Amino acid sequence: SGGIICPDSDNLILKAKNHLEKVLGKKLTCHIHLQKVIPIAAGFGGGSADAAATLLALNLLYNLGLGKKELAKIGKSIGADVPFFFYGGTCKVGGIGEKIRPIKKRLPKLSLALPKLFVLFRPHKRIGTKKMYELHDKTGKDFPALAREICPDIKNIERYLADFKIEAKLSGSGPTIFCGLDSYRLAQEISQGYYPRFNGDIFICRPENKALKVLCK
């Protein structure tokens, strides 16, 4: 099957590398191979994670000695979601994404219990983030309301999950809908039961407590 080709001008990995070179005032020669294993255009911040991983890898490969805050500052110039990936875990994010405050479990009145699994429903319909913000500014409607209008499949997913007494939530600006579960058997039942009627893909995933992991051979 063919792959989806991203123009160099839109590739966040190359943007990250080029911006880091501009900051340092020197070239960082390397070969980058990307193997995508998460759904694309699904509101998961995959491109932002790739950009952060590029900065982190170049920092290690060239012994640049840049700290987390310095990398996050550089990442901010690439995309609002990039700084988060130098922290990971559960964080409170402010500003346009550059203000990161890791949340510790000991903080009172705050439940950080993550479900063991997430079921993701990604319709084949694509929704552009820029378009969603423009519609929000124009109509005053929130992302879930706008996503339902643009992608009617979302309403069907919400009704389906409601039959299981499960709340459906929107990932990013959509169109992916997700829910958290603790039972793999239930996750299978839900995903298999909806697949025949769904114009999209369904994934069962588990959460990680780290945003980036470095593997050295």
Tab-separated table of C-alpha atoms in Angstrom:
chain	number	residue	atom	x	y	z
A	1	SER	CA	0.000	0.000	0.000
A	2	GLY	CA	1.156	3.544	-0.633
A	3	GLY	CA	2.275	5.932	2.041
A	4	ILE	CA	1.101	9.457	2.743
A	5	ILE	CA	3.764	11.918	1.676
A	6	CYS	CA	4.147	15.140	3.600
A	7	PRO	CA	5.764	18.063	1.726
A	8	ASP	CA	9.080	19.159	3.216
A	9	SER	CA	7.627	22.603	3.899
A	10	ASP	CA	4.975	21.051	6.190
A	11	ASN	CA	7.167	18.412	7.819
A	12	LEU	CA	7.555	19.234	11.511
A	13	ILE	CA	10.647	17.029	11.794
A	14	LEU	CA	12.473	19.103	9.192
A	15	LYS	CA	11.112	22.322	10.692
A	16	ALA	CA	12.513	21.274	14.080
A	17	LYS	CA	15.928	20.410	12.639
A	18	ASN	CA	16.107	23.602	10.576
A	19	HIS	CA	15.070	25.796	13.492
A	20	LEU	CA	17.598	24.194	15.834
A	21	GLU	CA	20.337	24.757	13.238
A	22	LYS	CA	19.267	28.403	12.976
A	23	VAL	CA	19.433	28.827	16.759
A	24	LEU	CA	22.869	27.207	16.947
A	25	GLY	CA	24.212	28.832	13.794
A	26	LYS	CA	25.519	25.551	12.397
A	27	LYS	CA	24.438	22.504	10.395
A	28	LEU	CA	23.598	19.222	12.114
A	29	THR	CA	24.128	16.554	9.470
A	30	CYS	CA	22.145	13.373	10.047
A	31	HIS	CA	19.816	10.823	8.456
A	32	ILE	CA	16.288	10.636	9.897
A	33	HIS	CA	13.970	7.668	9.378
A	34	LEU	CA	10.371	8.005	10.579
A	35	GLN	CA	8.183	4.983	11.181
A	36	LYS	CA	4.696	6.158	12.103
A	37	VAL	CA	2.774	3.777	14.352
A	38	ILE	CA	-0.108	5.988	15.507
A	39	PRO	CA	-3.151	7.183	13.546
A	40	ILE	CA	-2.389	10.358	11.610
A	41	ALA	CA	-4.611	13.462	11.548
A	42	ALA	CA	-6.373	12.192	14.631
A	43	GLY	CA	-5.746	14.893	17.212
A	44	PHE	CA	-2.983	12.993	19.046
A	45	GLY	CA	-0.157	15.476	18.535
A	46	GLY	CA	1.841	12.948	16.538
A	47	GLY	CA	3.640	15.544	14.425
A	48	SER	CA	4.475	17.588	17.532
A	49	ALA	CA	5.862	14.487	19.240
A	50	ASP	CA	8.018	13.808	16.169
A	51	ALA	CA	9.370	17.365	16.277
A	52	ALA	CA	10.190	17.072	19.983
A	53	ALA	CA	11.869	13.698	19.420
A	54	THR	CA	13.993	15.255	16.660
A	55	LEU	CA	15.192	18.046	18.952
A	56	LEU	CA	15.914	15.602	21.762
A	57	ALA	CA	17.784	13.191	19.477
A	58	LEU	CA	19.932	15.923	17.932
A	59	ASN	CA	20.667	17.277	21.397
A	60	LEU	CA	21.975	13.857	22.434
A	61	LEU	CA	23.748	12.988	19.169
A	62	TYR	CA	25.677	16.257	19.066
A	63	ASN	CA	26.111	16.632	22.841
A	64	LEU	CA	24.557	20.087	22.695
A	65	GLY	CA	23.854	20.132	26.422
A	66	LEU	CA	20.435	21.771	26.058
A	67	GLY	CA	18.153	21.369	29.069
A	68	LYS	CA	14.443	20.593	29.115
A	69	LYS	CA	13.430	24.265	29.364
A	70	GLU	CA	15.734	25.273	26.508
A	71	LEU	CA	14.397	22.500	24.283
A	72	ALA	CA	10.822	23.445	25.168
A	73	LYS	CA	11.528	27.087	24.257
A	74	ILE	CA	12.872	26.029	20.856
A	75	GLY	CA	9.935	23.666	20.421
A	76	LYS	CA	7.462	26.486	21.034
A	77	SER	CA	8.645	28.150	17.820
A	78	ILE	CA	7.759	24.994	15.878
A	79	GLY	CA	4.326	24.293	17.318
A	80	ALA	CA	2.206	24.964	20.402
A	81	ASP	CA	2.033	21.264	21.342
A	82	VAL	CA	5.767	20.572	21.081
A	83	PRO	CA	6.922	21.798	24.553
A	84	PHE	CA	4.683	19.309	26.364
A	85	PHE	CA	6.584	16.349	24.978
A	86	PHE	CA	9.727	17.268	26.896
A	87	TYR	CA	7.781	16.701	30.107
A	88	GLY	CA	5.138	14.044	29.482
A	89	GLY	CA	2.980	12.455	32.136
A	90	THR	CA	0.048	14.469	33.474
A	91	CYS	CA	0.598	18.214	33.176
A	92	LYS	CA	-1.313	21.452	33.382
A	93	VAL	CA	-0.644	23.390	30.197
A	94	GLY	CA	-1.199	27.122	29.775
A	95	GLY	CA	-0.437	30.003	27.424
A	96	ILE	CA	-0.372	28.665	23.886
A	97	GLY	CA	1.244	25.461	25.116
A	98	GLU	CA	4.560	26.745	26.430
A	99	LYS	CA	3.625	26.921	30.125
A	100	ILE	CA	4.037	23.377	31.443
A	101	ARG	CA	3.385	22.382	35.028
A	102	PRO	CA	3.812	18.660	35.821
A	103	ILE	CA	1.067	17.504	38.183
A	104	LYS	CA	2.179	15.222	40.980
A	105	LYS	CA	-0.068	12.591	42.509
A	106	ARG	CA	0.341	14.039	45.962
A	107	LEU	CA	-1.554	17.202	45.065
A	108	PRO	CA	-4.856	17.268	47.010
A	109	LYS	CA	-8.316	17.132	45.431
A	110	LEU	CA	-6.983	15.883	42.140
A	111	SER	CA	-7.658	12.464	40.707
A	112	LEU	CA	-4.924	11.227	38.405
A	113	ALA	CA	-6.153	7.674	38.032
A	114	LEU	CA	-5.717	6.851	34.351
A	115	PRO	CA	-7.709	4.056	32.736
A	116	LYS	CA	-5.720	0.998	31.714
A	117	LEU	CA	-6.874	1.252	28.110
A	118	PHE	CA	-8.294	3.698	25.598
A	119	VAL	CA	-10.551	2.846	22.675
A	120	LEU	CA	-10.134	5.290	19.787
A	121	PHE	CA	-12.704	5.770	17.041
A	122	ARG	CA	-11.166	7.648	14.111
A	123	PRO	CA	-13.596	8.454	11.278
A	124	HIS	CA	-12.065	8.691	7.821
A	125	LYS	CA	-13.397	12.246	7.648
A	126	ARG	CA	-10.585	14.743	8.246
A	127	ILE	CA	-11.015	17.974	10.211
A	128	GLY	CA	-8.368	20.695	9.943
A	129	THR	CA	-7.351	22.292	13.252
A	130	LYS	CA	-7.038	25.739	11.670
A	131	LYS	CA	-10.532	25.439	10.227
A	132	MET	CA	-11.923	24.425	13.625
A	133	TYR	CA	-10.443	27.489	15.324
A	134	GLU	CA	-11.816	29.717	12.565
A	135	LEU	CA	-15.299	28.206	12.993
A	136	HIS	CA	-15.057	28.541	16.772
A	137	ASP	CA	-14.178	32.233	16.466
A	138	LYS	CA	-16.997	32.750	13.970
A	139	THR	CA	-19.769	30.791	15.704
A	140	GLY	CA	-18.746	30.633	19.364
A	141	LYS	CA	-19.427	26.878	19.354
A	142	ASP	CA	-17.035	24.510	21.101
A	143	PHE	CA	-15.058	21.823	19.272
A	144	PRO	CA	-17.393	18.889	20.101
A	145	ALA	CA	-20.419	20.771	18.732
A	146	LEU	CA	-18.571	21.767	15.559
A	147	ALA	CA	-17.141	18.277	15.085
A	148	ARG	CA	-20.632	16.746	15.276
A	149	GLU	CA	-21.819	19.065	12.512
A	150	ILE	CA	-18.856	18.356	10.252
A	151	CYS	CA	-18.655	14.619	10.969
A	152	PRO	CA	-22.088	13.053	11.746
A	153	ASP	CA	-20.353	9.738	12.613
A	154	ILE	CA	-19.428	11.327	15.936
A	155	LYS	CA	-23.070	11.446	17.051
A	156	ASN	CA	-23.447	7.743	16.245
A	157	ILE	CA	-20.336	6.859	18.253
A	158	GLU	CA	-21.562	8.871	21.230
A	159	ARG	CA	-24.945	7.112	21.159
A	160	TYR	CA	-23.253	3.731	20.827
A	161	LEU	CA	-20.993	4.308	23.843
A	162	ALA	CA	-23.912	5.709	25.845
A	163	ASP	CA	-25.551	2.260	25.598
A	164	PHE	CA	-22.549	0.971	27.582
A	165	LYS	CA	-22.897	3.861	30.069
A	166	ILE	CA	-19.561	5.189	28.774
A	167	GLU	CA	-18.814	8.855	28.130
A	168	ALA	CA	-17.340	9.680	24.735
A	169	LYS	CA	-14.715	12.419	24.492
A	170	LEU	CA	-13.198	14.320	21.585
A	171	SER	CA	-9.461	14.106	20.904
A	172	GLY	CA	-7.988	17.489	20.042
A	173	SER	CA	-10.170	19.269	17.509
A	174	GLY	CA	-11.469	15.967	16.178
A	175	PRO	CA	-12.706	13.920	14.552
A	176	THR	CA	-11.361	11.107	16.766
A	177	ILE	CA	-13.578	10.057	19.669
A	178	PHE	CA	-12.138	8.115	22.597
A	179	CYS	CA	-13.133	6.524	25.883
A	180	GLY	CA	-11.163	5.085	28.786
A	181	LEU	CA	-11.670	1.519	30.038
A	182	ASP	CA	-10.083	-0.873	32.513
A	183	SER	CA	-11.251	-4.097	30.855
A	184	TYR	CA	-9.630	-5.410	27.677
A	185	ARG	CA	-12.558	-7.776	27.151
A	186	LEU	CA	-14.982	-4.847	27.199
A	187	ALA	CA	-12.716	-2.860	24.884
A	188	GLN	CA	-12.789	-5.742	22.403
A	189	GLU	CA	-16.565	-6.076	22.691
A	190	ILE	CA	-17.053	-2.372	22.041
A	191	SER	CA	-14.643	-2.171	19.110
A	192	GLN	CA	-15.782	-5.383	17.423
A	193	GLY	CA	-19.440	-4.478	17.890
A	194	TYR	CA	-19.063	-1.139	16.131
A	195	TYR	CA	-16.643	-1.986	13.312
A	196	PRO	CA	-19.232	-3.322	10.789
A	197	ARG	CA	-21.153	-0.029	10.816
A	198	PHE	CA	-18.177	2.346	10.983
A	199	ASN	CA	-16.537	4.282	8.157
A	200	GLY	CA	-13.245	4.587	9.957
A	201	ASP	CA	-10.689	2.802	12.125
A	202	ILE	CA	-10.827	1.671	15.756
A	203	PHE	CA	-7.764	1.240	17.961
A	204	ILE	CA	-7.247	-0.182	21.445
A	205	CYS	CA	-4.299	1.536	23.153
A	206	ARG	CA	-2.668	1.778	26.552
A	207	PRO	CA	-1.381	5.038	28.072
A	208	GLU	CA	2.294	5.755	28.730
A	209	ASN	CA	3.704	7.866	31.556
A	210	LYS	CA	6.550	9.146	29.368
A	211	ALA	CA	6.246	11.330	26.292
A	212	LEU	CA	9.594	10.374	24.729
A	213	LYS	CA	11.783	7.315	25.134
A	214	VAL	CA	15.366	7.138	23.892
A	215	LEU	CA	16.526	3.782	22.528
A	216	CYS	CA	20.251	3.457	21.867
A	217	LYS	CA	21.787	0.560	19.956
